[in-house]
Amino acid sequence: MADLDAAGRKELLTELGLPGFRAKQLSNHYFARLVDDPSEMTDLPSAERDRLVAGLLPELMTPLRAMQTDDGQTVKTLWKLFDGALVESVLMRYPERVTMCVSSQAGCGMACPFCATGQGGLQRNMSTAEIVEQVLAGARALHRGEVAGGPGRVSNVVFMGMGEPLANYNAVIGAVRRLTDPQPDGLGMSARGITVSTVGLVPRIKQLATEGIPVTLALSLHAPDDELRDDLVPINNRWKVHEAVEAAWEYARTTKRRVSIEYALIKDVNDQAWRADLLGDVLSSYGDWGWVHVNLIPLNPIENSKWTASRPQDEREFVRRLIAKGIPTTVRDTRGREIDAACGQLAAQG
Ligand code: SAH
């Protein structure tokens, strides 16, 4: 279902010898009614129902485990894909919104040394439908009132789970389209509610700016200088700080969306006052028209790593210096650390 657009679904059903118009009915169940159980699709003739579901809604992934914290308002799910690959997604409920953090690859090839996912390498890209289904699973659970806080809906999606979304570009764009396509062809979300986070694959950032879908871009910078960033985000050996920041600035200019610079504060590694100043200078060199804000993430510890989060006073000083340079700065409220569901902790160990 979610791999195809409306025309593709119709075509597939026709190929399967089924009436093409049933595709719309199935889409309505999946994206609008948030139903995936064939027995609830009573407008479909029972003789055709199983074949329709097998054709357009085959089971893509099975939940192996769900872990909760924050009184059930943060839920991490471990999924087994059809070929045995494991990925994780996280639902985070806040008073005014529900954010689904989704994976775009099983594993990740970017090898950032502070990130749990990066330690195991890339297993494979996920398909559009596998990405979308993580969101739909959350949407169904909310719709049925299964998440603490009563019935609700997914308002935000962040590509901050496992994988580098821009290294799986076509599938990720397909997923963004399915999430934003109006119901019943898609989930009907606003592009503003979707954030694509990247290590800084410069040509792909430029391409993303041309898609005409103004998603929010987050650039995982983590260091304002190439010497340190070469180690923290190894793709920096290919595209340097100034190239990544310039691409992000261009993205903001083209889409009119404010970009977010992600910066995990690591004690005595990247949290020095002079680096805050340098980061402020690098970003303000592109002007102060509100194109950027910095989102500081207290480092979430991963296994077998000597790195930890910054001291509170160093974090405060880092924020103060960025603000003094006119850069809007926030510190991320980290959720789900206790269940290894926070940024950079997703490892999908069965
Ligand atoms: N590949 C994408 C998405 C990764 S996860 C990217 O790199 O942007 C989203 C964010 O979590 C990234 O900014 C990533 O650098 C950050 N992150 C990774 N490991 C972390 C950790 N241990 N603590 C805090 N943030 C981490």
Short mmCIF file of C-alpha atoms and ligand atoms in Angstrom, two decimals:
data_model
loop_
_atom_site.label_atom_id
_atom_site.label_comp_id
_atom_site.label_asym_id
_atom_site.label_seq_id
_atom_site.Cartn_x
_atom_site.Cartn_y
_atom_site.Cartn_z
CA MET A 1 0.00 0.00 0.00
CA ALA A 2 2.41 2.65 1.16
CA ASP A 3 5.11 1.88 -1.40
CA LEU A 4 2.75 2.96 -4.18
CA ASP A 5 0.78 6.07 -4.96
CA ALA A 6 -2.92 5.90 -5.76
CA ALA A 7 -2.37 5.13 -9.46
CA GLY A 8 0.21 2.43 -8.67
CA ARG A 9 -2.15 0.71 -6.25
CA LYS A 10 -4.92 0.59 -8.79
CA GLU A 11 -2.56 -0.86 -11.38
CA LEU A 12 -1.31 -3.52 -8.98
CA LEU A 13 -4.82 -4.70 -8.18
CA THR A 14 -5.68 -4.85 -11.87
CA GLU A 15 -2.59 -6.98 -12.46
CA LEU A 16 -3.76 -9.27 -9.69
CA GLY A 17 -7.11 -9.62 -11.48
CA LEU A 18 -8.97 -7.60 -8.85
CA PRO A 19 -11.12 -4.50 -9.41
CA GLY A 20 -8.88 -1.43 -9.36
CA PHE A 21 -11.36 0.71 -7.45
CA ARG A 22 -10.87 -1.46 -4.39
CA ALA A 23 -7.50 0.23 -3.92
CA LYS A 24 -9.26 3.38 -2.75
CA GLN A 25 -11.33 1.40 -0.27
CA LEU A 26 -8.24 -0.29 1.12
CA SER A 27 -6.39 3.04 1.35
CA ASN A 28 -9.31 4.42 3.28
CA HIS A 29 -9.05 1.60 5.80
CA TYR A 30 -5.31 1.92 6.17
CA PHE A 31 -4.73 5.68 6.13
CA ALA A 32 -8.06 7.17 7.22
CA ARG A 33 -9.86 4.63 9.39
CA LEU A 34 -6.53 3.37 10.75
CA VAL A 35 -7.62 -0.23 10.49
CA ASP A 36 -5.37 -3.07 9.32
CA ASP A 37 -7.44 -6.07 10.36
CA PRO A 38 -9.25 -7.55 7.33
CA SER A 39 -12.24 -8.56 9.45
CA GLU A 40 -12.99 -4.88 10.06
CA MET A 41 -13.12 -4.10 6.33
CA THR A 42 -16.74 -5.04 5.93
CA ASP A 43 -17.32 -3.02 2.75
CA LEU A 44 -15.04 -5.45 0.89
CA PRO A 45 -16.65 -8.66 -0.39
CA SER A 46 -15.41 -11.43 1.87
CA ALA A 47 -14.44 -13.57 -1.13
CA GLU A 48 -11.96 -10.91 -2.25
CA ARG A 49 -10.88 -9.53 1.11
CA ASP A 50 -7.98 -11.85 1.82
CA ARG A 51 -6.56 -11.54 -1.68
CA LEU A 52 -6.87 -7.75 -1.53
CA VAL A 53 -5.12 -7.59 1.79
CA ALA A 54 -2.42 -10.02 0.66
CA GLY A 55 -1.88 -7.90 -2.45
CA LEU A 56 -1.74 -4.44 -0.88
CA LEU A 57 -1.36 -4.91 2.85
CA PRO A 58 0.91 -7.91 3.45
CA GLU A 59 2.32 -8.07 6.97
CA LEU A 60 5.61 -6.16 6.75
CA MET A 61 6.86 -6.30 10.27
CA THR A 62 6.04 -7.86 13.59
CA PRO A 63 6.53 -6.26 16.99
CA LEU A 64 9.01 -8.29 19.04
CA ARG A 65 8.95 -6.14 22.15
CA ALA A 66 7.51 -2.88 23.43
CA MET A 67 9.05 -0.99 26.34
CA GLN A 68 7.48 1.93 28.15
CA THR A 69 8.51 4.75 30.42
CA ASP A 70 7.17 8.19 31.47
CA ASP A 71 3.96 6.52 32.72
CA GLY A 72 3.41 4.96 29.32
CA GLN A 73 3.83 8.21 27.37
CA THR A 74 7.11 7.07 25.83
CA VAL A 75 6.96 3.73 24.06
CA LYS A 76 9.79 2.06 22.18
CA THR A 77 8.95 -0.82 19.86
CA LEU A 78 11.41 -3.35 18.49
CA TRP A 79 10.31 -4.59 15.06
CA LYS A 80 11.33 -7.65 13.10
CA LEU A 81 11.17 -7.03 9.36
CA PHE A 82 10.21 -9.76 6.87
CA ASP A 83 13.82 -10.84 6.42
CA GLY A 84 14.69 -10.83 10.09
CA ALA A 85 16.31 -7.37 10.16
CA LEU A 86 15.58 -5.50 13.41
CA VAL A 87 14.67 -1.83 13.77
CA GLU A 88 13.19 0.35 16.48
CA SER A 89 10.69 3.21 16.61
CA VAL A 90 9.73 5.45 19.53
CA LEU A 91 6.41 7.16 20.31
CA MET A 92 6.63 10.22 22.54
CA ARG A 93 3.47 11.81 23.85
CA TYR A 94 3.55 15.42 25.09
CA PRO A 95 0.64 17.56 26.26
CA GLU A 96 0.22 19.21 22.85
CA ARG A 97 1.67 16.74 20.38
CA VAL A 98 2.66 13.16 19.68
CA THR A 99 5.96 12.57 17.96
CA MET A 100 6.95 9.31 16.26
CA CYS A 101 10.69 8.82 15.91
CA VAL A 102 11.21 6.38 13.04
CA SER A 103 14.04 4.36 11.55
CA SER A 104 14.93 4.63 7.88
CA GLN A 105 17.61 1.92 7.70
CA ALA A 106 18.34 -1.28 9.58
CA GLY A 107 21.64 -0.25 11.13
CA CYS A 108 23.60 2.70 9.78
CA GLY A 109 26.73 3.12 7.70
CA MET A 110 27.76 6.53 9.03
CA ALA A 111 29.83 5.16 11.95
CA CYS A 112 29.54 8.13 14.33
CA PRO A 113 31.50 6.89 17.36
CA PHE A 114 29.05 8.24 19.99
CA CYS A 115 25.95 6.64 18.46
CA ALA A 116 24.86 3.09 19.30
CA THR A 117 23.34 2.45 15.87
CA GLY A 118 26.59 3.47 14.19
CA GLN A 119 28.57 0.75 15.93
CA GLY A 120 26.99 -2.17 14.07
CA GLY A 121 27.22 -0.92 10.48
CA LEU A 122 24.48 -0.92 7.87
CA GLN A 123 22.34 -4.01 7.33
CA ARG A 124 19.99 -2.64 4.70
CA ASN A 125 17.79 0.18 3.56
CA MET A 126 14.17 0.10 4.61
CA SER A 127 11.37 0.41 2.08
CA THR A 128 8.92 3.29 1.99
CA ALA A 129 6.17 1.05 3.33
CA GLU A 130 8.34 -0.18 6.20
CA ILE A 131 9.06 3.41 7.19
CA VAL A 132 5.41 4.46 6.91
CA GLU A 133 4.16 1.42 8.81
CA GLN A 134 6.09 2.51 11.92
CA VAL A 135 4.04 5.72 11.93
CA LEU A 136 0.79 3.91 11.17
CA ALA A 137 1.37 1.42 13.98
CA GLY A 138 1.67 4.37 16.37
CA ALA A 139 -1.36 6.08 14.82
CA ARG A 140 -3.48 2.92 15.23
CA ALA A 141 -2.44 2.45 18.86
CA LEU A 142 -3.30 6.09 19.61
CA HIS A 143 -6.58 5.87 17.73
CA ARG A 144 -7.62 2.82 19.74
CA GLY A 145 -6.75 4.58 22.98
CA GLU A 146 -3.95 2.11 23.75
CA VAL A 147 -1.42 4.81 24.66
CA ALA A 148 -1.58 6.40 28.11
CA GLY A 149 -3.45 9.70 27.95
CA GLY A 150 -6.42 8.51 25.90
CA PRO A 151 -7.16 8.53 22.16
CA GLY A 152 -5.00 10.80 20.05
CA ARG A 153 -3.16 11.18 16.77
CA VAL A 154 0.38 11.46 15.50
CA SER A 155 1.24 15.13 14.91
CA ASN A 156 4.98 14.91 14.29
CA VAL A 157 7.38 12.48 12.68
CA VAL A 158 11.14 12.74 13.12
CA PHE A 159 13.61 10.70 11.07
CA MET A 160 15.88 10.38 14.08
CA GLY A 161 15.70 6.67 14.69
CA MET A 162 18.13 4.18 13.20
CA GLY A 163 19.83 5.00 9.93
CA GLU A 164 20.81 7.98 7.80
CA PRO A 165 17.62 9.04 6.01
CA LEU A 166 19.35 10.83 3.16
CA ALA A 167 21.40 7.70 2.40
CA ASN A 168 18.06 6.00 1.65
CA TYR A 169 16.77 9.00 -0.22
CA ASN A 170 14.08 7.63 -2.53
CA ALA A 171 12.40 5.50 0.12
CA VAL A 172 12.43 8.38 2.60
CA ILE A 173 10.94 10.84 0.09
CA GLY A 174 8.29 8.24 -0.71
CA ALA A 175 7.50 7.95 3.00
CA VAL A 176 7.27 11.72 3.38
CA ARG A 177 4.86 11.80 0.44
CA ARG A 178 2.67 9.05 1.88
CA LEU A 179 2.60 10.81 5.25
CA THR A 180 1.64 14.14 3.67
CA ASP A 181 -0.63 12.93 0.84
CA PRO A 182 -4.23 13.88 1.69
CA GLN A 183 -6.43 11.14 3.12
CA PRO A 184 -7.29 8.54 2.04
CA ASP A 185 -4.31 8.30 -0.33
CA GLY A 186 -1.98 9.12 2.54
CA LEU A 187 -2.02 10.09 6.19
CA GLY A 188 -2.65 13.78 5.51
CA MET A 189 0.02 15.15 7.85
CA SER A 190 1.50 18.61 7.48
CA ALA A 191 5.06 18.70 6.10
CA ARG A 192 5.85 21.15 8.90
CA GLY A 193 5.41 18.36 11.38
CA ILE A 194 8.09 16.20 9.72
CA THR A 195 11.79 16.51 10.46
CA VAL A 196 14.52 14.84 8.42
CA SER A 197 17.78 14.63 10.32
CA THR A 198 21.07 14.11 8.48
CA VAL A 199 24.81 13.83 9.05
CA GLY A 200 25.15 16.24 6.11
CA LEU A 201 25.03 14.46 2.74
CA VAL A 202 25.40 17.72 0.86
CA PRO A 203 24.10 16.74 -2.61
CA ARG A 204 21.06 15.13 -1.00
CA ILE A 205 20.30 18.21 1.10
CA LYS A 206 20.34 20.21 -2.14
CA GLN A 207 18.06 17.68 -3.80
CA LEU A 208 15.67 17.72 -0.84
CA ALA A 209 15.29 21.48 -1.27
CA THR A 210 13.91 20.90 -4.78
CA GLU A 211 11.19 18.39 -3.80
CA GLY A 212 8.59 21.00 -2.96
CA ILE A 213 7.83 19.39 0.41
CA PRO A 214 8.92 21.83 3.10
CA VAL A 215 9.94 19.35 5.79
CA THR A 216 12.14 20.60 8.59
CA LEU A 217 15.81 19.82 8.08
CA ALA A 218 18.05 18.97 11.02
CA LEU A 219 21.80 18.91 10.48
CA SER A 220 23.81 16.84 12.95
CA LEU A 221 26.83 19.09 13.28
CA HIS A 222 28.27 18.22 16.71
CA ALA A 223 31.44 20.29 16.10
CA PRO A 224 32.07 23.66 14.43
CA ASP A 225 35.61 22.74 13.32
CA ASP A 226 36.70 20.11 10.80
CA GLU A 227 39.42 18.70 13.00
CA LEU A 228 36.97 17.43 15.61
CA ARG A 229 34.05 16.80 13.24
CA ASP A 230 36.22 14.51 11.09
CA ASP A 231 36.23 12.16 14.11
CA LEU A 232 32.72 12.69 15.49
CA VAL A 233 30.88 12.54 12.17
CA PRO A 234 33.16 10.64 9.76
CA ILE A 235 31.28 11.80 6.64
CA ASN A 236 32.94 15.15 7.38
CA ASN A 237 35.99 13.73 5.65
CA ARG A 238 33.92 13.99 2.49
CA TRP A 239 31.85 17.15 3.10
CA LYS A 240 33.35 19.70 5.43
CA VAL A 241 31.62 21.83 8.07
CA HIS A 242 31.34 24.85 5.78
CA GLU A 243 29.81 22.78 2.96
CA ALA A 244 27.26 21.13 5.25
CA VAL A 245 26.29 24.43 6.90
CA GLU A 246 26.06 26.18 3.55
CA ALA A 247 23.75 23.45 2.21
CA ALA A 248 21.57 23.82 5.32
CA TRP A 249 21.46 27.59 4.87
CA GLU A 250 20.49 27.16 1.22
CA TYR A 251 17.77 24.76 2.32
CA ALA A 252 16.39 27.38 4.70
CA ARG A 253 16.54 30.02 1.97
CA THR A 254 14.71 27.87 -0.58
CA THR A 255 12.06 26.36 1.68
CA LYS A 256 11.64 29.23 4.17
CA ARG A 257 11.86 26.62 6.90
CA ARG A 258 14.16 27.25 9.82
CA VAL A 259 16.81 24.53 10.01
CA SER A 260 17.89 22.92 13.19
CA ILE A 261 21.53 22.31 14.05
CA GLU A 262 21.88 19.25 16.27
CA TYR A 263 24.76 19.29 18.69
CA ALA A 264 25.22 16.48 21.21
CA LEU A 265 27.18 17.94 24.12
CA ILE A 266 29.99 15.57 25.05
CA LYS A 267 31.98 16.30 28.20
CA ASP A 268 35.43 17.72 27.45
CA VAL A 269 35.14 16.72 23.79
CA ASN A 270 33.03 19.37 22.04
CA ASP A 271 31.63 21.46 24.91
CA GLN A 272 34.38 24.06 25.38
CA ALA A 273 33.40 27.72 25.53
CA TRP A 274 35.57 28.53 22.51
CA ARG A 275 33.69 25.96 20.45
CA ALA A 276 30.39 27.60 21.41
CA ASP A 277 31.82 30.91 20.19
CA LEU A 278 33.09 29.35 16.99
CA LEU A 279 29.74 27.65 16.35
CA GLY A 280 28.00 31.00 16.87
CA ASP A 281 30.39 32.69 14.44
CA VAL A 282 30.03 29.98 11.78
CA LEU A 283 26.23 30.17 11.90
CA SER A 284 25.90 33.94 12.13
CA SER A 285 28.19 34.37 9.12
CA TYR A 286 25.11 33.42 7.05
CA GLY A 287 23.08 36.29 8.43
CA ASP A 288 20.65 36.74 11.27
CA TRP A 289 17.35 36.39 9.45
CA GLY A 290 16.27 33.55 11.71
CA TRP A 291 17.32 30.78 9.35
CA VAL A 292 18.72 28.54 12.07
CA HIS A 293 18.42 27.42 15.63
CA VAL A 294 20.65 25.17 17.67
CA ASN A 295 19.28 22.15 19.47
CA LEU A 296 21.72 20.91 22.07
CA ILE A 297 21.32 17.26 23.04
CA PRO A 298 22.84 16.10 26.31
CA LEU A 299 24.84 13.05 25.22
CA ASN A 300 23.01 9.84 25.96
CA PRO A 301 25.57 7.32 27.13
CA ILE A 302 26.06 4.20 25.03
CA GLU A 303 27.64 0.93 26.07
CA ASN A 304 31.43 0.61 26.16
CA SER A 305 32.01 4.30 25.60
CA LYS A 306 34.14 6.61 27.69
CA TRP A 307 32.05 9.61 26.66
CA THR A 308 29.42 11.19 28.86
CA ALA A 309 27.18 14.25 28.92
CA SER A 310 28.63 17.66 29.71
CA ARG A 311 28.67 19.14 33.21
CA PRO A 312 25.61 21.33 33.86
CA GLN A 313 27.73 24.48 34.18
CA ASP A 314 29.45 23.82 30.83
CA GLU A 315 26.09 23.20 29.17
CA ARG A 316 24.75 26.48 30.60
CA GLU A 317 27.80 28.39 29.42
CA PHE A 318 27.52 26.86 25.94
CA VAL A 319 23.89 28.01 25.69
CA ARG A 320 24.74 31.46 27.04
CA ARG A 321 27.48 32.03 24.49
CA LEU A 322 25.33 30.96 21.54
CA ILE A 323 22.50 33.21 22.66
CA ALA A 324 24.97 36.06 23.12
CA LYS A 325 25.84 35.60 19.44
CA GLY A 326 22.17 35.88 18.54
CA ILE A 327 21.58 32.18 17.82
CA PRO A 328 18.29 30.80 19.19
CA THR A 329 19.28 27.78 21.26
CA THR A 330 17.36 25.10 23.11
CA VAL A 331 18.42 22.05 25.08
CA ARG A 332 16.54 18.94 24.10
CA ASP A 333 14.38 17.34 26.75
CA THR A 334 15.70 13.83 26.50
CA ARG A 335 13.10 11.11 26.75
CA GLY A 336 13.40 7.38 27.16
CA ARG A 337 16.98 7.05 28.39
CA GLU A 338 15.95 4.38 30.89
CA ILE A 339 14.70 2.13 28.11
CA ASP A 340 17.55 2.92 25.71
CA ALA A 341 15.11 4.83 23.54
CA ALA A 342 16.84 8.21 23.59
CA CYS A 343 18.79 9.74 20.71
CA GLY A 344 21.67 7.57 19.63
CA GLN A 345 20.75 4.62 21.83
CA LEU A 346 18.77 2.57 19.32
CA ALA A 347 20.66 -0.64 18.71
CA ALA A 348 17.91 -3.19 18.13
CA GLN A 349 19.51 -6.03 20.01
CA GLY A 350 17.02 -8.88 19.83
N1 SAH B 1 21.52 9.78 10.78
C1 SAH B 1 20.70 10.90 11.20
C2 SAH B 1 19.66 10.51 12.23
C3 SAH B 1 20.32 10.00 13.47
S1 SAH B 1 19.69 10.14 15.07
C4 SAH B 1 21.60 11.98 11.76
O1 SAH B 1 22.75 11.69 12.06
O2 SAH B 1 21.16 13.11 11.89
C5 SAH B 1 19.26 11.76 15.44
C6 SAH B 1 20.26 12.56 16.27
O3 SAH B 1 20.76 11.88 17.45
C7 SAH B 1 21.50 12.93 15.47
O4 SAH B 1 21.74 14.30 15.64
C8 SAH B 1 22.57 12.11 16.15
O5 SAH B 1 23.86 12.64 15.92
C9 SAH B 1 22.14 12.17 17.58
N2 SAH B 1 22.82 11.19 18.44
C10 SAH B 1 23.42 10.05 18.07
N3 SAH B 1 23.94 9.41 19.13
C11 SAH B 1 23.66 10.18 20.20
C12 SAH B 1 23.91 10.05 21.60
N4 SAH B 1 24.56 8.99 22.07
N5 SAH B 1 23.49 11.02 22.41
C13 SAH B 1 22.81 12.09 21.93
N6 SAH B 1 22.52 12.26 20.64
C14 SAH B 1 22.94 11.32 19.77
#
